[in-house]
Coordinates of C-alpha atoms in Angstrom, one line a residue:
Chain C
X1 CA -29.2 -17.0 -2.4
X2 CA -30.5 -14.2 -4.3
X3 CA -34.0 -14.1 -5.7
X4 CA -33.7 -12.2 -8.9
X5 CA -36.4 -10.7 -11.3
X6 CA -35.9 -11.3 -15.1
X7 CA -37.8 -8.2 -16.6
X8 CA -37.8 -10.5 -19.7
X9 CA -39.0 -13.8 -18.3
X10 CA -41.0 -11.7 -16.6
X11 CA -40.5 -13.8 -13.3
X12 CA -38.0 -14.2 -10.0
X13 CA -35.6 -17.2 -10.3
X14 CA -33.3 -18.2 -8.3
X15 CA -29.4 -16.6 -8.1
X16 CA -27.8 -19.3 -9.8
X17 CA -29.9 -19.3 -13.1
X18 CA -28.1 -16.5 -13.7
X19 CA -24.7 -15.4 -13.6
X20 CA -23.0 -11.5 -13.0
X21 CA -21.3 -9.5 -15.9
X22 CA -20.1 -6.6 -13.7
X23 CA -20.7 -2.9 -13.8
X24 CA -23.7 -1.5 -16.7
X25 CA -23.8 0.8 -18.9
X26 CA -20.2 1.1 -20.2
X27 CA -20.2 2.4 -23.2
X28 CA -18.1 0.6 -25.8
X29 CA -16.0 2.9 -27.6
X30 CA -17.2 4.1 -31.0
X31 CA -13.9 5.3 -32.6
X32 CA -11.7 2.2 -31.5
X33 CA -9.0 3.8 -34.0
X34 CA -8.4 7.1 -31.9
X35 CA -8.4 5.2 -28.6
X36 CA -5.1 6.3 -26.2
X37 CA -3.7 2.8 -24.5
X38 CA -5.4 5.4 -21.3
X39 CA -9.0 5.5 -22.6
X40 CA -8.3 1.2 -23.2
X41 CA -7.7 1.2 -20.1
X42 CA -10.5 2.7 -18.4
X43 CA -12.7 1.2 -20.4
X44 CA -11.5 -2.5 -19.7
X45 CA -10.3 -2.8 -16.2
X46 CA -11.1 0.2 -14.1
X47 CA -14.9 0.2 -12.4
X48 CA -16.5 1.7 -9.8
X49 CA -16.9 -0.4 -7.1
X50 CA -19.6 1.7 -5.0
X51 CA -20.1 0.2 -1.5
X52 CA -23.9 1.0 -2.1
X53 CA -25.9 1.4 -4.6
X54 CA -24.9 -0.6 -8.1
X55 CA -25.9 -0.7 -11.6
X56 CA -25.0 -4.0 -12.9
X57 CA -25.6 -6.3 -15.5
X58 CA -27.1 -9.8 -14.9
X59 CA -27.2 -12.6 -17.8
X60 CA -30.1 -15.4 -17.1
X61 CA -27.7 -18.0 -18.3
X62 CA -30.0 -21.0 -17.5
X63 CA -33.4 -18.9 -18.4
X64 CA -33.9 -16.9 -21.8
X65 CA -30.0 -16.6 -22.2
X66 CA -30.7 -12.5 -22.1
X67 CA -29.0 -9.6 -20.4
X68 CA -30.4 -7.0 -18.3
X69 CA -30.1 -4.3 -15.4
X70 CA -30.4 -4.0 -12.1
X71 CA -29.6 -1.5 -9.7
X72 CA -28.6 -3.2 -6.3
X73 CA -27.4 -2.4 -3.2
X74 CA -23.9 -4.2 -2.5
X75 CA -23.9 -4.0 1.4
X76 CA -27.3 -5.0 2.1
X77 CA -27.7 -7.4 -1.2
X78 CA -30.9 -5.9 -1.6
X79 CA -31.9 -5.7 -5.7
X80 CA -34.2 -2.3 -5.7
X81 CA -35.3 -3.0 -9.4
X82 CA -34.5 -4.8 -13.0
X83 CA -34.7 -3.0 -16.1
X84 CA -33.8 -3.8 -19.8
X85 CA -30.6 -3.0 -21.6
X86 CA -30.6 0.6 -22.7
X87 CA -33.2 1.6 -20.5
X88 CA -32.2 3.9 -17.6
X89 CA -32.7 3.4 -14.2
X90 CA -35.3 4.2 -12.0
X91 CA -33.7 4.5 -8.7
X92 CA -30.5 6.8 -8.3
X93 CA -30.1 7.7 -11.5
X94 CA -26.8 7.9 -13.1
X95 CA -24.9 10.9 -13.4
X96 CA -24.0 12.3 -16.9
X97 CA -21.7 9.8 -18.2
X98 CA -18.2 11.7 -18.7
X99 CA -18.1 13.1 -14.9
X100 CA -15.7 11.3 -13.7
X101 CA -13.1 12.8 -11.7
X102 CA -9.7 12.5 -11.9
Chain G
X1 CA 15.3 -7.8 15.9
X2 CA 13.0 -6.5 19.1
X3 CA 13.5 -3.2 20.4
X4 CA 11.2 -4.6 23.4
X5 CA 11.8 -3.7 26.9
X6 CA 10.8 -7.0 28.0
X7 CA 10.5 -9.7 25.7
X8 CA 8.7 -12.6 25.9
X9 CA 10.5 -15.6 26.7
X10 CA 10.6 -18.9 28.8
X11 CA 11.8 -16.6 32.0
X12 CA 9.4 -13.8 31.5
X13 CA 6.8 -16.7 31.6
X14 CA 8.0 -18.0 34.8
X15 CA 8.3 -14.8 36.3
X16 CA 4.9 -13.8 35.7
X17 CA 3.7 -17.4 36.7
X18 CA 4.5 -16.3 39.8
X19 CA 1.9 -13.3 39.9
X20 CA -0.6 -15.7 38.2
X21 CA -0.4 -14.0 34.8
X22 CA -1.9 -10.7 35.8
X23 CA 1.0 -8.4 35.3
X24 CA 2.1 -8.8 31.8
X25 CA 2.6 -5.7 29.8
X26 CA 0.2 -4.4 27.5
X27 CA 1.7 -5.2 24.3
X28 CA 0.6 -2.1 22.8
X29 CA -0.3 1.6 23.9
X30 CA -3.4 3.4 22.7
X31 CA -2.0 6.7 21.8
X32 CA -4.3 9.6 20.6
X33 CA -3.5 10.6 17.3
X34 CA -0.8 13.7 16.9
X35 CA -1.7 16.7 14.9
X36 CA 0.6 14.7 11.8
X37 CA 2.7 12.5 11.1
X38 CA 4.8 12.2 8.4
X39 CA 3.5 8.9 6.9
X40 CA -0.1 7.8 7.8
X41 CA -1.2 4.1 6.5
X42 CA -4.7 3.4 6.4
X43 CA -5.4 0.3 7.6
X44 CA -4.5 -1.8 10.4
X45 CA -4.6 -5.3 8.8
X46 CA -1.4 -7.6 8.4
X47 CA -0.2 -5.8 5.2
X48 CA -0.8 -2.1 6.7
X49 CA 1.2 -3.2 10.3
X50 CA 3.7 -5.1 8.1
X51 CA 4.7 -1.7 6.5
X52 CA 4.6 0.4 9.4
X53 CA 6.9 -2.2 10.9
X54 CA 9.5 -1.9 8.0
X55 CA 9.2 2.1 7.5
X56 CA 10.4 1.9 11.3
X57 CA 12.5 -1.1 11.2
X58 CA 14.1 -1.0 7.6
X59 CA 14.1 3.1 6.7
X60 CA 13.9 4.5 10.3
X61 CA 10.8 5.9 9.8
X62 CA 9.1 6.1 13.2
X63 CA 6.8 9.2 13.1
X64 CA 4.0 6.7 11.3
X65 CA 0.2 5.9 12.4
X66 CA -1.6 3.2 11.4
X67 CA -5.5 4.0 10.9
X68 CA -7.6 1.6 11.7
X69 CA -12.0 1.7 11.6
X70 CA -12.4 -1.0 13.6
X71 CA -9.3 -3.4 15.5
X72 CA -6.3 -4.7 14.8
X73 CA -6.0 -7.7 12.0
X74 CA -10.4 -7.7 12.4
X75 CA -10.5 -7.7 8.6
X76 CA -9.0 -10.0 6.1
X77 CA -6.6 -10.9 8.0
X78 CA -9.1 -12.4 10.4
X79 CA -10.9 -14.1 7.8
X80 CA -8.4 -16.4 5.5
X81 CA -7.3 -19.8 5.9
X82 CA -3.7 -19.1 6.4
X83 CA -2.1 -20.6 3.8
X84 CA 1.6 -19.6 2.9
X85 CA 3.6 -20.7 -0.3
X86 CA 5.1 -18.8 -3.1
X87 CA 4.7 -21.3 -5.8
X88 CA 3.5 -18.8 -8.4
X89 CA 4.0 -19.1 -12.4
X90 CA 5.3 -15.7 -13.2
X91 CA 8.9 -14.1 -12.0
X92 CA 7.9 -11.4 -11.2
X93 CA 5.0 -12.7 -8.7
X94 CA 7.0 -15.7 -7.6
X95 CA 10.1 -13.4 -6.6
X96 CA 7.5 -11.2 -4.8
X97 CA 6.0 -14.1 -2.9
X98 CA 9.3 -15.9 -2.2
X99 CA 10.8 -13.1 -0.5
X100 CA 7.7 -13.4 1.7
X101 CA 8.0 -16.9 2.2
X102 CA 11.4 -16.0 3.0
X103 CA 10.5 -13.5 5.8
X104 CA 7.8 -15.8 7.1
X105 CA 10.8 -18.2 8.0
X106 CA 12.3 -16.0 10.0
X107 CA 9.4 -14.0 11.4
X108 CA 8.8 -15.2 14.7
X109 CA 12.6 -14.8 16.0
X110 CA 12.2 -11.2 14.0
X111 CA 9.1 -10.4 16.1
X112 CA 9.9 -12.0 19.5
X113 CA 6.3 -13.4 18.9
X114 CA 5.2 -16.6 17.8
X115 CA 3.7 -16.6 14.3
X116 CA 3.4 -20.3 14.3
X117 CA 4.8 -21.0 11.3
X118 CA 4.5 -24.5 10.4
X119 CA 6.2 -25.3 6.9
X120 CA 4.0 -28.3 6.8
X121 CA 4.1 -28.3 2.9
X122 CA 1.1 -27.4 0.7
X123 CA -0.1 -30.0 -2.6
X124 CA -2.1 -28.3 -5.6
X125 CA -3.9 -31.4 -6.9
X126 CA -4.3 -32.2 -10.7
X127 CA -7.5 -33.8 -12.3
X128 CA -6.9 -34.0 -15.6
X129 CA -4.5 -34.2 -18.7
X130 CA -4.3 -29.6 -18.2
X131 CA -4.5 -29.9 -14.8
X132 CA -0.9 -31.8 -14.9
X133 CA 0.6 -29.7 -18.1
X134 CA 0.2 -26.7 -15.9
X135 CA 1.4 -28.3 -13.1
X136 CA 4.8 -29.4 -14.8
X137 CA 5.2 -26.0 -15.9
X138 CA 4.5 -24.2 -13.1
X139 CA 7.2 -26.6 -10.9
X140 CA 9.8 -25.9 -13.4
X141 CA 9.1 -22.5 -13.7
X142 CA 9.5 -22.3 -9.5
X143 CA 12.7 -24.3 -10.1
X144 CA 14.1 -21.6 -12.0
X145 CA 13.1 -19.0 -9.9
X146 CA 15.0 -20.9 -7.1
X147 CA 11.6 -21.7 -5.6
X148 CA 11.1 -25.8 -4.2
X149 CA 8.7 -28.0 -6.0
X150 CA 8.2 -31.1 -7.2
X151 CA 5.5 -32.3 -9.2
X152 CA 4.4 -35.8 -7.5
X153 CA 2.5 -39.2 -8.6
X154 CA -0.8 -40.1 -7.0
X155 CA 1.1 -42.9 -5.0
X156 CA 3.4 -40.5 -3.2
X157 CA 0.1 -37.9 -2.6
X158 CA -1.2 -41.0 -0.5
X159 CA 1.9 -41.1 1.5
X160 CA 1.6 -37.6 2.5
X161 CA -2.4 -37.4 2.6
X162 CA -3.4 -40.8 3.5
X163 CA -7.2 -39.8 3.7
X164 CA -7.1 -38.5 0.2
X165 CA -9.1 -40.3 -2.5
X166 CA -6.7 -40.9 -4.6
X167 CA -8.8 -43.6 -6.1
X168 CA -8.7 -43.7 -10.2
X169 CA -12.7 -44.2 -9.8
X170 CA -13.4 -41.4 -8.4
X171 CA -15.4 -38.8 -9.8
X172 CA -12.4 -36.1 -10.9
X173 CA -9.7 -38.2 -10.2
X174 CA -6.5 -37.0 -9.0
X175 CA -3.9 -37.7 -11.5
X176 CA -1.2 -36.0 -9.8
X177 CA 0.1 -32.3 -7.7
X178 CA 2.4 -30.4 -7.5
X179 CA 4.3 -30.1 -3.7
X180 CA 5.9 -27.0 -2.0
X181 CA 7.1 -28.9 0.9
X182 CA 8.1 -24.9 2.5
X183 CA 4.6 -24.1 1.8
X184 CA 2.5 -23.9 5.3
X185 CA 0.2 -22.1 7.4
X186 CA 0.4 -19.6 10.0
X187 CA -1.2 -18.3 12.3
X188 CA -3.8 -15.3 11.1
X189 CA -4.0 -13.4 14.2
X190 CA -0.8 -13.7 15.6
X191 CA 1.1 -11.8 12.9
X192 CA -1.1 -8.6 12.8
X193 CA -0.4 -8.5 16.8
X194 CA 3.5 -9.2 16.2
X195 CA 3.7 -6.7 13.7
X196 CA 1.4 -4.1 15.7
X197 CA 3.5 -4.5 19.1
X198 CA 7.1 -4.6 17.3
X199 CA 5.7 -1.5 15.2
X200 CA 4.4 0.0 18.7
X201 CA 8.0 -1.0 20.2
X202 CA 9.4 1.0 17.6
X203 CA 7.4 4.6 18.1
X204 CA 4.8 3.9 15.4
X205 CA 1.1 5.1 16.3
X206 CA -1.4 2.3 15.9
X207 CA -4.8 4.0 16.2
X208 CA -7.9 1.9 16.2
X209 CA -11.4 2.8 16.2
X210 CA -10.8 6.0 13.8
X211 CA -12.2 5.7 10.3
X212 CA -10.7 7.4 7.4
X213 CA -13.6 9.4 5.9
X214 CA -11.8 11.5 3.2
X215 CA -8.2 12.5 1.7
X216 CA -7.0 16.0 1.9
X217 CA -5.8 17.3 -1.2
X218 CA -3.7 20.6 -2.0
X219 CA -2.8 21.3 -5.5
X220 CA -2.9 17.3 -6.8
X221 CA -0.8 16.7 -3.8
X222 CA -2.4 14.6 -0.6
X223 CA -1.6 16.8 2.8
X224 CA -3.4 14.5 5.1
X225 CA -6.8 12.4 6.2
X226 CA -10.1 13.5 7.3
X227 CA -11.6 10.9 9.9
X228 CA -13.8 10.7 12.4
X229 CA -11.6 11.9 15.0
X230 CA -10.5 14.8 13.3
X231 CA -8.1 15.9 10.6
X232 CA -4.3 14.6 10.7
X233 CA -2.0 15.9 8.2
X234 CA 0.6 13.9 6.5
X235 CA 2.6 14.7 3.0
X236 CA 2.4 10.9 2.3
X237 CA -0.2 8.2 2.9
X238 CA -0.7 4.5 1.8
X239 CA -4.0 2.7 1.3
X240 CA -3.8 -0.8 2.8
X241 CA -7.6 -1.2 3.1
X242 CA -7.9 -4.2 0.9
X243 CA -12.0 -4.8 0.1
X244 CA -12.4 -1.1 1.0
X245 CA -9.5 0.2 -1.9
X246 CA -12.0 1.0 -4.1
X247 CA -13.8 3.3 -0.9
X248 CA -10.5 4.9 -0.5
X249 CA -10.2 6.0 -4.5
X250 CA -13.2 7.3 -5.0
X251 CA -12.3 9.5 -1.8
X252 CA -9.2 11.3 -4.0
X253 CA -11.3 10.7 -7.1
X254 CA -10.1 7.6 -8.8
X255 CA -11.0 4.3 -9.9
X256 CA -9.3 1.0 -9.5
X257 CA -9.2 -2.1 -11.7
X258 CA -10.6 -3.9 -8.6
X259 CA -14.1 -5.1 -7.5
X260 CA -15.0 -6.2 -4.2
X261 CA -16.1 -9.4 -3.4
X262 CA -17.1 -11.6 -0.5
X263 CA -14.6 -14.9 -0.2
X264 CA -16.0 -17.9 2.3
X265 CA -14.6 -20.1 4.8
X266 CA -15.4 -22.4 7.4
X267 CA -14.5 -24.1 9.9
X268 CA -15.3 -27.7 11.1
X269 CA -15.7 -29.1 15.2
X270 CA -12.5 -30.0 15.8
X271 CA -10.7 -33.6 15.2
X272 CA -7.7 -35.7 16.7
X273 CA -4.8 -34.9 14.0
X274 CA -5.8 -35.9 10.7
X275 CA -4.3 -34.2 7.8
X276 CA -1.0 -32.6 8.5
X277 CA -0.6 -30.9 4.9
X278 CA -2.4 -28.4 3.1
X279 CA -4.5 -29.4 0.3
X280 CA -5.4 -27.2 -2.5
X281 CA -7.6 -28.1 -5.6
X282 CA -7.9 -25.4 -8.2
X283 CA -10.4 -28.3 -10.4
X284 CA -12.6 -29.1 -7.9
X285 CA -12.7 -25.9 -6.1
X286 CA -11.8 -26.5 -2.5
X287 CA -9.4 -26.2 -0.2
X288 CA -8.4 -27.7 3.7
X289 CA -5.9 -28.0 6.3
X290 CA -6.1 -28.4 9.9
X291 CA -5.5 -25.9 12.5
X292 CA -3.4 -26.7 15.5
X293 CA -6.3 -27.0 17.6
X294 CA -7.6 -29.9 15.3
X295 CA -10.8 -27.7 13.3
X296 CA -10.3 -28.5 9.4
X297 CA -10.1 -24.9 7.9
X298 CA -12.0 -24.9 4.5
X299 CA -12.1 -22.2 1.6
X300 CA -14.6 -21.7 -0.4
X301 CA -14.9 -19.3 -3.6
X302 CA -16.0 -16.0 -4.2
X303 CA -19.2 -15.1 -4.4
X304 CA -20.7 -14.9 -8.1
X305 CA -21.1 -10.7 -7.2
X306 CA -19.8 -7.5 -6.1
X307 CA -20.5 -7.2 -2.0
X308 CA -19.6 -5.6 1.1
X309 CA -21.8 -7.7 3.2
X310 CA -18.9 -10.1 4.9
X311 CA -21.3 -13.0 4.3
X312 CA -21.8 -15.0 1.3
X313 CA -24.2 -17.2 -0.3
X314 CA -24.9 -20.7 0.7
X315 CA -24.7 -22.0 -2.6
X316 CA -21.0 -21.2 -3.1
X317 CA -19.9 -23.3 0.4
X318 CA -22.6 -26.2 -0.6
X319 CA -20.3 -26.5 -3.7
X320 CA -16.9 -26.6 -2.3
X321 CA -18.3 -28.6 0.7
X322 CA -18.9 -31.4 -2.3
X323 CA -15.6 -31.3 -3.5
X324 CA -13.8 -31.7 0.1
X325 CA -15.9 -34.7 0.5
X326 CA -15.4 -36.3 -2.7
X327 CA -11.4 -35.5 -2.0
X328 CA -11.6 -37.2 1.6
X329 CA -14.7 -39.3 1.8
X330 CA -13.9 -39.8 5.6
X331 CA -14.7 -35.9 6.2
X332 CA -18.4 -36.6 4.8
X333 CA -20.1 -36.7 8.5
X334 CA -17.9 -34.0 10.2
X335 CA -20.0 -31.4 11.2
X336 CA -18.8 -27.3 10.1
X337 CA -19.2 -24.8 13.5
X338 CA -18.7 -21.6 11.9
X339 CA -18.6 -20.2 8.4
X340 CA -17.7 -16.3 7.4
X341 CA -17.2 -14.2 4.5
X342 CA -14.7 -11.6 4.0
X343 CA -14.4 -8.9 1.1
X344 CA -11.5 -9.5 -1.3
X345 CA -10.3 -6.9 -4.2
X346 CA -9.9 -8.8 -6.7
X347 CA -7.9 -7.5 -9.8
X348 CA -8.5 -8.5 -13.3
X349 CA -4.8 -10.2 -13.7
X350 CA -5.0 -11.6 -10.0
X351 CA -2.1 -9.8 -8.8
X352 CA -1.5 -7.5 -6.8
X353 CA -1.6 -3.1 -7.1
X354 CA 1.5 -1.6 -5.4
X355 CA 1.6 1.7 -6.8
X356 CA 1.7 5.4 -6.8
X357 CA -1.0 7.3 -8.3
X358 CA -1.7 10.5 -9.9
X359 CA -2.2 12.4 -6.9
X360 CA 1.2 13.3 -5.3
X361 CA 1.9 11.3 -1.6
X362 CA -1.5 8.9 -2.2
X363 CA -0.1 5.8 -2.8
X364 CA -2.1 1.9 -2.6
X365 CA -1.3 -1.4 -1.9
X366 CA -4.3 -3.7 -3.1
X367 CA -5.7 -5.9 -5.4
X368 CA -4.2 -9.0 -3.0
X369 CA -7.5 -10.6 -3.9
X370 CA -7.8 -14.0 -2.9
X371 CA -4.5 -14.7 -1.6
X372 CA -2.9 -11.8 0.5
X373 CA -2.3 -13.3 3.8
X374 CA 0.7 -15.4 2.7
X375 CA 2.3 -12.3 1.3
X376 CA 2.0 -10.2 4.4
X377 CA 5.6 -9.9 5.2
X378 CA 6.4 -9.3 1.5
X379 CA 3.8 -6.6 1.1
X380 CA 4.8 -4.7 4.3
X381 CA 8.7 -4.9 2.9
X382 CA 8.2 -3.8 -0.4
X383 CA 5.8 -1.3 0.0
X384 CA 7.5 0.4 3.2
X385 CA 10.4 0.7 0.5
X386 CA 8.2 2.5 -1.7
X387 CA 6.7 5.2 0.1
X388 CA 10.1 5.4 1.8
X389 CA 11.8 6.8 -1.2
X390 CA 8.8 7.8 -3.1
X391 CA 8.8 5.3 -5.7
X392 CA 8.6 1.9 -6.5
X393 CA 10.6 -0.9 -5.0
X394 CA 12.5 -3.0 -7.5
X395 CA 9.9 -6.1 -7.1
X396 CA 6.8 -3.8 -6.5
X397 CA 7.4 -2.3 -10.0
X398 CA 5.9 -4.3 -12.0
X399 CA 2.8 -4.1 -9.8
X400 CA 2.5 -0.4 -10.7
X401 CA -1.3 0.8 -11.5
X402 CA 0.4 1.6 -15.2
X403 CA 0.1 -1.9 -16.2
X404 CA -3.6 -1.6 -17.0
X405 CA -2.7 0.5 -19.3
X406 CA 0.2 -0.6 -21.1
X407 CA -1.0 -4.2 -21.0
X408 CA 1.6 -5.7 -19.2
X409 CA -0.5 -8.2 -17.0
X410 CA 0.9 -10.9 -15.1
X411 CA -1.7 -13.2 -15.1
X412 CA -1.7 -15.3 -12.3
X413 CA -5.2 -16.8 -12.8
X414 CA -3.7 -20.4 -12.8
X415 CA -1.5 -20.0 -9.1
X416 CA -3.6 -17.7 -7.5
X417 CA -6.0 -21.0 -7.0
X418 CA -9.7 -19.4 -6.2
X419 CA -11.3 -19.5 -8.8
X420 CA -12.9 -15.5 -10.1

């Protein structure tokens, strides 16, 4: 079981106070109204998936019922820090959002 | 059909009886790797030998290599709980998994090897007024898709499952299930090596040991694999790498609607024959069987997290350990000998990607999630016919990657059975 840190509880818990909303910062589109069916589509299914390093978002579900960061590693399990929503990470810092190659 | 110089059979058994057993054939070679080919799939797991055995059986296709990181059928394949039916909600997924269901039956005659097939039926169980609503639909659904089911009273579960609680005080009680009496198990390792040694038969490369570390592109068109034995070119190449899929994209540049994560199971000591059935609960969250050498094979769920650890967390087996001992109070004090996790891609519809992509040649098959072993035959088939011909096979079309983004799910959330 994973001990996790809630920046805003300010304390480790245990993995299942908390439960796993998937990859962070997605940006939620801004101009819903010009969206192609292709930029739906990235935005709700396709993800990254690193084997390695992930930023992810937790939710302390059974805690103060608040979202954050954390960047993990998803081969060794290890969590290398929490941060709060719309704060950037410390470790392995994201590249400029946009880059993705296709 | 076996191309096979000598097959196994009863006098090929006696005859090497007589040199106590040390003179069988090798039932592969261990070829090193041409300069190309002209299809290479990555991946040596039951789906990946399943369609080099069709290119070469089906299409004629022979000049294939499978490329495998570690050994044969060592991944998923190695790792699920073998259970086989095609009792899915959906036409489009039911026709893909009955025509697997429908190679499994003939499989081990195909492959002169014994899969050990044993149609041995398989129960979903219901637990509540839903439970049983979606039940009914899902067996009439099957019905019209020429698939057997029957949806079946708590009385007639405790005919076929006589250790089953099917007691109305217990905690979730089980109101009813549905039955797929050609539903069954098989066994895991068996079919990667009949696949690999009919595919071997045939001319096919398998090539273990050789990781895939990049994809060669020229002009948006693939022209082989980088690995770490060297460069082989080929003009076409198919993904079967399963928890890995999303590795692979991200090698030619793309995402997938898939996230890896680590699925459970465990096995008990094993017991004089006790259940001879497979028993599914979608409510409770567990699901058992016994293997033929008398261990009761248990799934568990996925883990709450992406992972490529192939080990999960305690919790998740602690839970579905409750529910197989509230099911079958009689398995409380059995003791479990070995537990696992492997990585499944799981896809946001729970169904399957068999697809082409935007680069030219690169095509995958993944997003099996959960539940890809019983489809092993199938997947092979159709997706052999699709890289054949260059594009999709008539039931692997509406698996296409394109669905994400004209919103043509099939969701199969209900019949896939783990819950994610």
């Amino acid at each position: 079981m994973l001990h996790i840190y809630c920046p805003h509880c300010q304390q480790h818990r245990e993995e299942d106070e908390f439960s796993y909303s998937g990859e962070a910062h997605i940006q939620r589109p801004s101009n819903p109204e010009i969206l192609t069916d292709k930029d739906w589509g990235d935005y709700l299914f396709f993800r990254k998936n690193p084997r390695g390093l992930h930023h992810e978002m937790w939710y302390h579900a059974a805690g103060c019922r608040r979202y954050f960061n954390a960047t993990r590693d998803t081969v060794s399990y290890e969590i290398m820090e929490t941060y709060p929503v719309g704060t950037r990470p410390q470790i392995a810092p994201l590249p400029t959002i946009g880059d993705d190659a296709t | 059909m076996s191309t096979k110089k000598n097959p196994y059979s009863a006098f090929s058994l006696l005859k090497n009886a007589l040199s106590y057993h040390e003179n069988w054939q090798r039932a592969w070679r261990n070829p090193t790797p041409k300069t190309d080919y002209d299809i290479i799939i990555v991946g040596g797991g039951g789906h990946g030998l399943a369609t080099a055995y069709y290119l070469a059986t089906v299409h004629g296709i022979t000049n294939v290599a499978v490329l495998e990181k570690g050994y044969l059928g060592g991944g998923n394949t190695a790792r699920n709980t073998t259970i086989i039916r095609s009792n899915y909600l959906w036409d489009e997924a039911a026709q893909l998994y009955e025509l697997s269901l429908k190679l499994w039956e003939g499989l081990t005659q195909e492959l002169n090897f014994n899969v050990m097939f044993s149609q041995r039926g398989v129960l979903n169980l219901g637990h509540n007024l839903q439970d049983m609503r979606d039940i009914e639909r899902r067996v009439n659904a099957n019905r019209l898709n020429g698939i057997d089911g029957e949806v079946l009273s708590p009385a007639d579960i405790k005919h076929i499952a006589p250790l089953l609680n099917v007691s109305p005080d217990a905690r979730y009680p089980v109101l009813g299930a549905s039955w797929q009496p050609r539903g069954g198990t098989a066994r895991h390792d068996a079919v990667a090596w009949g696949y690999a040694r009919a595919a071997d038969a045939l001319g096919v490369d398998l090539i273990q040991q050789t990781e895939v570390t990049g994809l060669r592109r020229q002009k948006g068109a693939i022209v082989g694999v980088e690995t770490t034995h060297g460069f082989i070119g080929a003009n076409k190449v198919g993904c079967v790498t399963a928890g890995n899929s999303g590795v692979m994209a991200a090698m030619a540049g793309l995402k997938l609607p898939i996230e890896s994560r680590p699925l459970q199971a465990l096995v008990s000591e094993p017991l004089r024959p006790c259940l001879d059935t497979v028993v599914m609960s979608n409510a409770v969250h567990g699901y058992i069987s016994q293997s033929d050498k008398g261990d009761l094979v248990i799934g568990a769920g996925v883990d709450g997290y992406n992972g490529y650890g192939q080990r999960g967390s305690f919790h998740v087996i602690e839970h579905t350990l409750q529910a197989i001992c509230e099911l079958f109070p009689a398995f409380s004090r059995v003791r479990m000998n070995r537990q696992w996790g492997g990585i499944v891609d799981t896809c946001p519809d729970a169904c399957p990607i068999i697809s082409k992509t935007s680069v030219d040649g690169l095509y995958f098959n993944c997003g099996w999630g959960t539940g890809g072993f019983k489809a092993t035959p199938g997947s092979g088939f159709v997706f052999a016919d699709t890289l054949a011909h260059g594009r999709p096979h008539p039931l692997a079309e509406p698996f296409a990657i394109d669905r994400f983004y004209s919103g043509a799910l099939i969701d199969e959330h209900g019949a896939a059975g783990v819950a994610h």
